[in-house]
Every structure is written in C-alpha cells, then in structure tokens.
Amino acid sequence: MMRSLFLQGPSFDGYDGGAGARYQMKREVKSFWYPTWLAQPAAMVPGSKLIDAPAHDQSWDDIKHEVDGMELIVLHTSTPSFAQDVKCAELIRARNPTALIGFVGAKVAVEPDKSLAATASVDFVAREEYDFTILEIAEGKPLAEVDGITWRAPDGSFVRNKDRAMIENMDDLPMVSPIYKRDLQIEKYFGGYLKHPYVSFYTGRGCKSRCTFCLWPQTIGGHNYRGRSVAKVVEEVKYIMENIPETKEIFFDDDTLTDIHSRVEEIAIALGELGFGKPGFPMTWSCNAKANVPRKTLEILKANGLRLLLVGYESGNQQILHNIKKGLRVDVAKQFTKDCHELGIVIHGTFILGLPGETEETIEETINYAKEINPHTIQVSLAAPYPGTFLYKQATENGWFDNSNSLLTDDGNQIAQLSYPHLNATVIFDKVEEFYKRFYFRPSKIGSIVWEMLRDWDMMKRRLREGVEFFDFLRRRKEAV
C-alpha cells in the first residue's frame, strides 16, 4: 500500500472549500464543513493521513513537511479554488518529485483534460465516485488499468479510462468518523445554525431531485439515491457517541435525507432507541430536507431527537422554482414550514438570488416570502454556474455570463456571475445585502435572537461573535465591488 496523503490545500483565510461544502466560498459567519469526500477514501487506505488546511488555518509552510516521503498525494479541488490548488500541486512536485499526484472533486470530474492541461505536476484526475478508484491506485494498480480516471501518459498525452460504475452497496464504504478523530480537530468545524462542536457524515449518496444549479448530483453523486443500511448508520452514530463524546449535534449531510419518508423515519426511531430526544440526552441531530415533508414524518423525527432542518427554499416565486426544476410548490413549502414551527423544529432556510427568470419583482417576492415563513436563520447565495451543471450549460448558451469560472473575488467572497438583459449582476449582488438586512433587522427577529442569547451563555458568546463576523461579511462584500 502506498504511503498516502489526502489534502485540502491551503486557501483563502476563512474559505470553506472543503470536500463537503455545497458552495465553496467565505460565508456570512465562520463556517467549515467536514472534508467528507476526502475522508471516505482516506478511511479505505491503511496508514493514510488527511489534512484539511483551511479549517485548521494552515499555510503551505505549516504542512509542507507532510508531503515528504509520501508516494500518493490526493488533493481535493473546486472551480473557485482551482488556481490555488494548482499552485499547491506544483509546490508538492518541487518538494517531492517522485510522488504520484492526483486531483479529485467536481471540477476535475467534468473537466478532466482541461484540468490536466493546467499543470504538468498532476498525474491523474478522478472522475465519478472516486473512493475505490483511489484505493486501487494506492494498492499499486497501474493507472492504465484503473477505471474512472484520466491520466497523463509518458508521452504527455491524456488517456481517458472507462467510467467507473457507481457504488450500489453503500455499506461497502467504511465509517469516516474515525478519520475525523484521528486527523482533524473537531472544534475547528463550525456551522452557523448547528450546535458546536458538531460532526457530519453521509448516510447515502445521490439525490432524485433535478435542481439545475446543484453541483454534486450532476457531477459525482448522481440522481439515484443509494443509502447505507440503518444498522450501519446507527453503528457510526454509536462510534461518535463513544469516541467523540464532546459532539453536541450530528448532521446527516445527504443531499435530501428526508426524500424517502420510511427510511428517515426508521433512522429516527433507531436514534430514539439510543436516547436521542429523551430528556437530558446530550446530543441532537439535524439534516438537509426538501420543504415537502409530511407532518406525520416530521412528528416522528422530532420525537426522536431532530432539532433542525436545513431547507433549500431557493425562491418564493413559483415560476422560478419551475425554471430550476425544483419540484416544489410554494403552498406546500408554506404548510411544511408551518408544521415545523408548530412542532418546534428549527429551520435554517437557504435562498438563491439571480436564478433564471429572476427580476427585481421576484426578488422582492422572495424577500417577503422569507419574512412570512420566518425560518430561524437564513443563508442567501448568488446563483453560481458551476461547470457540469445544467445551469452552467444554460448560462453559457444564453450569454448570461462570461464563462470565466471566476465565481469568487481574490479573497474568497462570492460574486454575482449571472447577468440578464433586464437585471444586471450589480443589482443582484446588492440585493443579497438588502435581503439579509430586511430579514434580520426586524423587531420580532431581533427579539427572538436576543431571547435565545439570554437563555444560554454559550449562545450569547456565539451570537455576538457571529454578529461581528456578519457585519464584516457585509463590509467585505462592498469592498469587493
């Protein structure tokens, strides 16, 4: 087995570009997702090491010695961080000329030749799901025989091997939490709406929804949802309870865990049997959800320890939801949100401005919609045309953006890429700040946050810190333009 390093390279200060982030960017408050897509293959390679430099505030000088003696070095990359990741690969090559260096991630999965052409320091890029791809390489299998990669032949040409079959039995994958415990500092991972410290992992991959902007299902995970057995999910939860007992919340990071109602109910009931939802139990759990979960299912989840749902509302305009193939009705989303409020389930709502069909009127509609349904916290993003998505194809064909792939400013803040004849990028960009201010700077919302702070000293300290970060986020956005 090759001596193997899995690396999320140094990047912008506070940049959350990890192999678990849906959007690679600096966030409105400090946030880091676990590098789950790197931890998974690392768990399959005995003796490997995982380094997540951005979350641990590590520079190249902090980690450069770690590449010494490594035979295989796998870097996760993304469209926004690609230029910096190329520089990192070149620094690695200069220090360790004999190592086999590979890139993984959605960016290289859809642009393998272009990615290899960017630097001679990278030997291969992995396409599709790459867990077993990397394992085979680490075992010493010749690159010519490894499914799912595009690699650089000795004559400099690029060779595309046949596609790797999707993993059907997710129980074949080992737990990622032991890798977190071994190589990461748990307290370095934050989510503005999650309890701290938290741990996240996937109970399955894929998403049956067809949202045109969503990156992972269109590039790596696919639209066929494949889940681990409930027994395997419970096994990992037990591991966290016993070996990472400081954990206050477990976040199930599946694109939409709640899509299969019977399965999520079964998982919830199994968690309840472990003690989740019982008075005095030290952990809660949360997950991603579509805003169409029936009340009966919500009741079961809440009774068995569910605290929060991360919900992608995207827009309050029904036509825009149709345009992006969201498969969601506004009236259903309103009833779902009402049910959550009544059951005491906290909602972190996410919205996107600048999607196809957006106008100043639809933005106003979405802002008013967010205020009406009133999730506890929100995240407002700009529509981002990531390569490999239908939105990218649509935007390119219609001339809505310049195809530069520059989705961020030089210091990691998201910029408005899409511009329409009736709505330019500057207006869309400015509306994000207006959205945040009109949602949060309401007496009722300020009162609820203050009350939350007064009841919990830790929350008091946290919200004060996040408040400083939020205003700094707004300041940085203005400086960016």
PDB file of N, CA and C in Angstrom, residues 43 61 86 107 115 159 232 381 446:
ATOM      1  N   ALA A  43     -10.266   6.676   4.626  1.00  0.00           N
ATOM      2  CA  ALA A  43     -10.644   5.583   5.536  1.00  0.00           C
ATOM      3  C   ALA A  43     -10.404   4.227   4.910  1.00  0.00           C
ATOM      4  N   ASP A  61       3.673  26.559   4.510  1.00  0.00           N
ATOM      5  CA  ASP A  61       4.831  26.354   5.392  1.00  0.00           C
ATOM      6  C   ASP A  61       4.475  25.461   6.582  1.00  0.00           C
ATOM      7  N   VAL A  86      -3.712  24.282  -8.015  1.00  0.00           N
ATOM      8  CA  VAL A  86      -2.648  24.024  -8.985  1.00  0.00           C
ATOM      9  C   VAL A  86      -1.294  24.460  -8.416  1.00  0.00           C
ATOM     10  N   LYS A 107     -14.960  19.680 -10.050  1.00  0.00           N
ATOM     11  CA  LYS A 107     -14.291  20.443 -11.101  1.00  0.00           C
ATOM     12  C   LYS A 107     -13.575  19.520 -12.087  1.00  0.00           C
ATOM     13  N   SER A 115      -8.228  20.195 -16.830  1.00  0.00           N
ATOM     14  CA  SER A 115      -7.567  20.237 -15.519  1.00  0.00           C
ATOM     15  C   SER A 115      -6.136  19.729 -15.613  1.00  0.00           C
ATOM     16  N   VAL A 159      -5.002  10.200 -21.305  1.00  0.00           N
ATOM     17  CA  VAL A 159      -5.715   8.950 -21.561  1.00  0.00           C
ATOM     18  C   VAL A 159      -6.948   8.894 -20.667  1.00  0.00           C
ATOM     19  N   LYS A 232     -25.888   0.318   9.761  1.00  0.00           N
ATOM     20  CA  LYS A 232     -24.595   0.963   9.553  1.00  0.00           C
ATOM     21  C   LYS A 232     -24.621   2.431  10.002  1.00  0.00           C
ATOM     22  N   SER A 381     -27.513  33.115  -1.107  1.00  0.00           N
ATOM     23  CA  SER A 381     -26.403  32.928  -2.035  1.00  0.00           C
ATOM     24  C   SER A 381     -26.736  33.540  -3.382  1.00  0.00           C
ATOM     25  N   ILE A 446     -35.076  40.286  15.818  1.00  0.00           N
ATOM     26  CA  ILE A 446     -34.073  40.723  16.807  1.00  0.00           C
ATOM     27  C   ILE A 446     -34.469  40.230  18.191  1.00  0.00           C
TER      28      ILE A 446
END
